Structure formats: C-alpha cells, structure tokens
C-alpha cells in the first residue's frame, strides 16, 4: 500500500484515482521502532524530536523548504521544536520574524505563491488568529478562486489547544475552526510516528496545511502505530464502544480504554489524525462493529464534530472542552477540558452502566 | 481648459548653444519628434513632477520613442474601453456581484508596465482588470471571468477580484492583505537570487492597515526587493483621504523606507503616464540593480466612477469635481495633446487607434459571451491541488457530493 501511495505521489499519471497523491517513502520511518503496546522503554524519540527530524529531512531534500516564525532560529524555537536547524541550515532558511503574525503569515503565503515551501510557525495557534485572514482567505481559497492557477504549498504549524495554567487566551483548540474551511488541509497528529510522517507529508503537499500540534505532547515518547497519510488510525482495537479523538485527547482516551478494560469493556480508540479531510470510513467501520460512538476533543462544544448516527445503539456521546474561556486556577482549569476519568465515566454511560 | 504647463522637448540635434525648447500654453511647439518610430528622443518632465522622501530625485529627462508613446496611448485607450464595456455589461445585469473599475487610472497600470520587467511580479487589490490584461492576460479572458464563464481567466470561479497570471498575483478581495503577500513574493525572489522585484500595490484606503506596516518593517529589515505602491485616488470607497489618514503624504509613511511620489503636477500636465514609467523604472533600479531594499511609491490619480458598480460616486464628491478632473486631467487626453503637438500622430491617426480599440474590445466581449458557463462538475474542482483530492466532498445535504475515490 505504501508503494502504491509512493507511485501516485511521484507519478500522478500512473496512479489510479483511488488514494491521496502525497505519501512518504517507507524509509522515513526507519529509526523509529514500533511497539504494539504502551511499553515505556525509551527507545523511541519524543514528539518534539520527531517534528525536528521531519523538518530537517525535508529541508535537506528540497532547498525551497524554509522555516519562518518567531524565535525559530537563534532561540532554537520557543518550544525547542526547531532546535539546531539554524545551525545546520543557516539564517536564510530559518528566519526569525518580528512579532507580526499577520505580516509574516502573508509573507509565507506570497513566498508559497512564488514556488517556495514555507513552514510558518505560530508560537501558538492562539496568536494565529491575528493572521487568520491570511490562512483562510489568502492561502485556503486562492487555488479555487484562481481556477487552479495559483497553488499555495504552505504549512502553518504550532501548538494548539490546552497547555497547562496558561489561561483563556492561550488555550483554545482551533481544530474545528480551520477544519470548517474548504481548501485547507488540517492535521492534528498524536504520536511521534504521526508527527514525523504527517509533517513530512504536509511539507510535500501542494495544498496549504494547518498542522496542529500540542505543547503538552512535545516531551512525550508517545508511541503509536505506523502512520498512513491522511487516514484515521485505530490505535487500540475493541468491540464495545468507539472513541474518536485527536491530538492530546488520544492519550486520555487510551488511558480511559485501559481503565475500561479493567472492567471488561473493550473500547476501540481511533486517532483521527486528519481533521480535514475527515476519515469517515474508518469511523463508520468501527461504529458498525461497536454500535456506540463517543467523540472527544478539546474544542468548544458547538463546533465539535459529531456524525454517523445510523449504526448506533445509543446516542452519540460528545466529550469536549467546557463552553467557557479557559480559567487560570488549576482546579477550575481541570474542569475545562476532558480527562481520563471523565472519558471512562462517559464511555460507561454509553453502555448503560452507572458504575 | 487644460493648462499645459511647461514640458520641454529636447530634439536630438540642437545647434550649439541653443537652449531646449519650451512649450507653454501660448506657443505651439516648434520641434518635431524624429520621424523614425523607434528612434529614441528625450522628454523633460516638469521639475515638480516628483516629490521625494529620503531619496534622490529621479532624472527628469526621459527617453522615449514614437512607437512606445503610441503603444501607451493605444493601451490606455483599450483598457478604458474594456472597463467601459464592463460597466455596460454590469448595468445589463450580465455581470454580478463586485465590479471595481479603473476608469481614469489608466496611467498607473500602463505606465507601470512600461517601466518594469516582464518577470517582475505585481500584486494589487480589487481594481485589477487592466493589470490582469497587461501582465499577460487577455481582454476576452477578463470579460469572460466577469461574466462567470468557463473561458474566464479563473474559469469563472473567481470573478472580478480574483484574476491571475504567472507574473500577476491578482486581484485580492481583502483590503491590505495583498501587501504582505507581495512582500512574500519579493522574499522568494531574493531567496532564489532572481534579479527581479515585486510591486505590492494598495490604495489610500488600505494604506492605514496594520499589516501594511508589518510588511514595511520586514521588507526593510531583510532588504527585500519590494516596491510598495500606493495608488492614491483620493477616496477610500466613500471616505476622502483626509478623513481616513492622519498623514496623506503616503510616500512618506514608510518611516525608514524612502519614498517617491509621482505628484499631482504631472497629472495636471498630462504627463502622468511618462512620469509613472520613470518612477517605476527608478524604483526598479533602486531595488534590483542597486539592491537598496524596499521603496514606497505613490501615484496620485483619480477614478471617474464610483468605488464599485454599486456606488454612484457622487454622494461624497460633487459632479463638478468629477467633470473637472475628466476634462482637465485625463491621462489619455493629456497624452493625446502631446502626441499631436510633437507630430507623433495626427488627430485622425489617434481617432483610428480609438476606433480599433473599440473594435478589439467589442470582439473580445463577443467571444466572451460565446463562452459557456462552467460545467456543474467544476463546483468540486480545484478545492485541492489536482491529484490530492480527499475521498469525498460533501454537498449541501447528504445525497449531494463528489466522491473522488
């Protein structure tokens, strides 16, 4: 399957119009050893290292790839994701900007129109709201409005969603906002495997990609199954309930699944990976098996994705961030986002259990 | 009537010791342009044609040829005809939505095209039709796009504000957003070591946008070959420049970035297109040859129509003002007077160019009307890059949609 993906990316004429064109060669995953369980031997790399390596490999491979953003060069990245890249590639290719998101996002778009491949880092996606017009209107819509004449191969990446104790203005999850815009691709990876594979694929993708990371995952040796491009991944198989999540919520869902397993409930956890395009087929396939669906995300309730009513024995359970701006006090903050005990409790409710 | 302020025409061969010839409103000119159409001769612009901010004044002597002047006349006339045709089509309800016409501002687009390289890049806001044609597009392609037909330059998918060519990045609908994007195109030119620059254009209305200043800052910081061009037509939609801008000397707003204004004087003289060409050539030399980084250019100009087809253009300015500008400062009529005076063309020859321009545009409109509407399939096309479509794009309800694989 990977070789077919490979073929279709590099020789689109040869591809049957069946699979997405962009793919990542298999050797990209060498060096990441896979574990089928959550065995915590520290042989894998952290999410941060995976992102760094993805960018390094792509910048080596294609001299049109460059990074632009605040503190990405001499500071080595606000969250150290771009560490060492300036030393390796120089300041022409790793560009520090002033604190002017709208301006440098626009510059990234213009550079992409001219054939370069910018990786535009936002220190967090909260700050990207200042640039959201450039992301949505200049990057997202131009290919369509130009009748296919002007592609925009830009990647906008950075941490999204909750961090810890950073308050309302620094904690919003924008997956659903960007996910609602046709013309953008929106990715929310979870594991180190996801991050490396999907970031490489996003950089090579000729479409504008919004790449939503999570700051709390950066330091983790998050192990998942081998990434395949733009598809959801069943991280844990089960037969009683389907839990669909993305990014950090996958960690909580996996932990919840462990808790549920102790009580004999076999939860199937799907790591969505791609918000847009959404992999409906994987979800439907799972729901047909389990007949119960739970969706977990950090965003506000009104915007979260909830579909697939047809094969269900019980109403869809949506577990989301609370409909309040994120509070600062620790105990209150804990009530603003889903966590493992909550997911476990709601999963049982979907199964009509009260304990 | 027009006061033809002094323009000096320097003939090629002057007797030793003779001074340059001056024409005033009272005298008819004495020297003729050389008879060979491609032989360069020198014009001297009025000394007030430019205002500068922290940069040297451009050379007031401009080299032109007869054929170039005629081409300028022909292009301005044709672009005006095209915009007038669009006006008529809009009133006939064949064009819908937004339509922002550049009638009166032809000296900027045509003058620019004569001063730059075809591999330079231009980006502007929504008053973009002449640029789209001059930068490698076609009149038929523009009109068909306005009509929403498949033969439009954006296949009917963009409309008036979203027309592109390989060296012209539109056509942009969000006021001011095109300015950082233009700086980005210049960033790429510098990155790739190209000997070109990008003209990032915006109006007096957009000039106050924060992102314009963000782009100024980064362009100056990184020495990007960006020419920021303010097309000051004195009104941002219905708001005169003095009511929107605390500083209306737009060419000075680059702070550390020097600036150059092609002033009102040159417009009054009817020499605005020559001065525009000279300003643009100066800017290009500044950024590309001399690598001095960005420059701010300001063109003082005027639109006869409203902001768009939904604006009569007379609620915020008087009809008298529009009439006066039309009769005394029109760039095409201004150039025409000189062409006739210098013997570059007779009145009949110019009338023939007018007639041909009308015929060209009429032909293009007819062809554009022939073009069919886009097929329904095109709704789903080009949301994503060819070959990278997702599995499925949903329609308005679950039974509508497009499955790609």
PDB file of N, CA, C and O in Angstrom, chain A residues 58 134 142 220 271 276 332:
ATOM      1  N   UNK A  58      13.242  17.180   5.382  1.00  0.00           N
ATOM      2  CA  UNK A  58      12.633  17.841   4.229  1.00  0.00           C
ATOM      3  C   UNK A  58      13.452  19.028   3.754  1.00  0.00           C
ATOM      4  O   UNK A  58      13.526  19.309   2.559  1.00  0.00           O
ATOM      5  N   UNK A 134      -5.088  35.641   6.485  1.00  0.00           N
ATOM      6  CA  UNK A 134      -4.107  35.169   5.508  1.00  0.00           C
ATOM      7  C   UNK A 134      -4.215  33.652   5.335  1.00  0.00           C
ATOM      8  O   UNK A 134      -4.083  33.124   4.232  1.00  0.00           O
ATOM      9  N   UNK A 142      -7.281  30.595  -2.507  1.00  0.00           N
ATOM     10  CA  UNK A 142      -6.755  31.119  -3.767  1.00  0.00           C
ATOM     11  C   UNK A 142      -6.712  30.085  -4.882  1.00  0.00           C
ATOM     12  O   UNK A 142      -6.995  30.411  -6.039  1.00  0.00           O
ATOM     13  N   UNK A 220       6.806  14.052  25.191  1.00  0.00           N
ATOM     14  CA  UNK A 220       6.438  12.658  25.422  1.00  0.00           C
ATOM     15  C   UNK A 220       6.994  11.696  24.393  1.00  0.00           C
ATOM     16  O   UNK A 220       7.104  12.013  23.218  1.00  0.00           O
ATOM     17  N   UNK A 271      -7.529   7.291  16.516  1.00  0.00           N
ATOM     18  CA  UNK A 271      -6.757   8.526  16.438  1.00  0.00           C
ATOM     19  C   UNK A 271      -7.087   9.149  15.080  1.00  0.00           C
ATOM     20  O   UNK A 271      -6.666   8.655  14.048  1.00  0.00           O
ATOM     21  N   UNK A 276      -9.340  17.583   8.448  1.00  0.00           N
ATOM     22  CA  UNK A 276      -9.886  17.835   7.112  1.00  0.00           C
ATOM     23  C   UNK A 276      -8.832  17.412   6.126  1.00  0.00           C
ATOM     24  O   UNK A 276      -7.752  17.968   6.152  1.00  0.00           O
ATOM     25  N   UNK A 332     -10.064  24.850  38.541  1.00  0.00           N
ATOM     26  CA  UNK A 332     -11.070  25.212  37.539  1.00  0.00           C
ATOM     27  C   UNK A 332     -10.633  24.773  36.159  1.00  0.00           C
ATOM     28  O   UNK A 332     -11.439  24.274  35.367  1.00  0.00           O
TER      29      UNK A 332
END
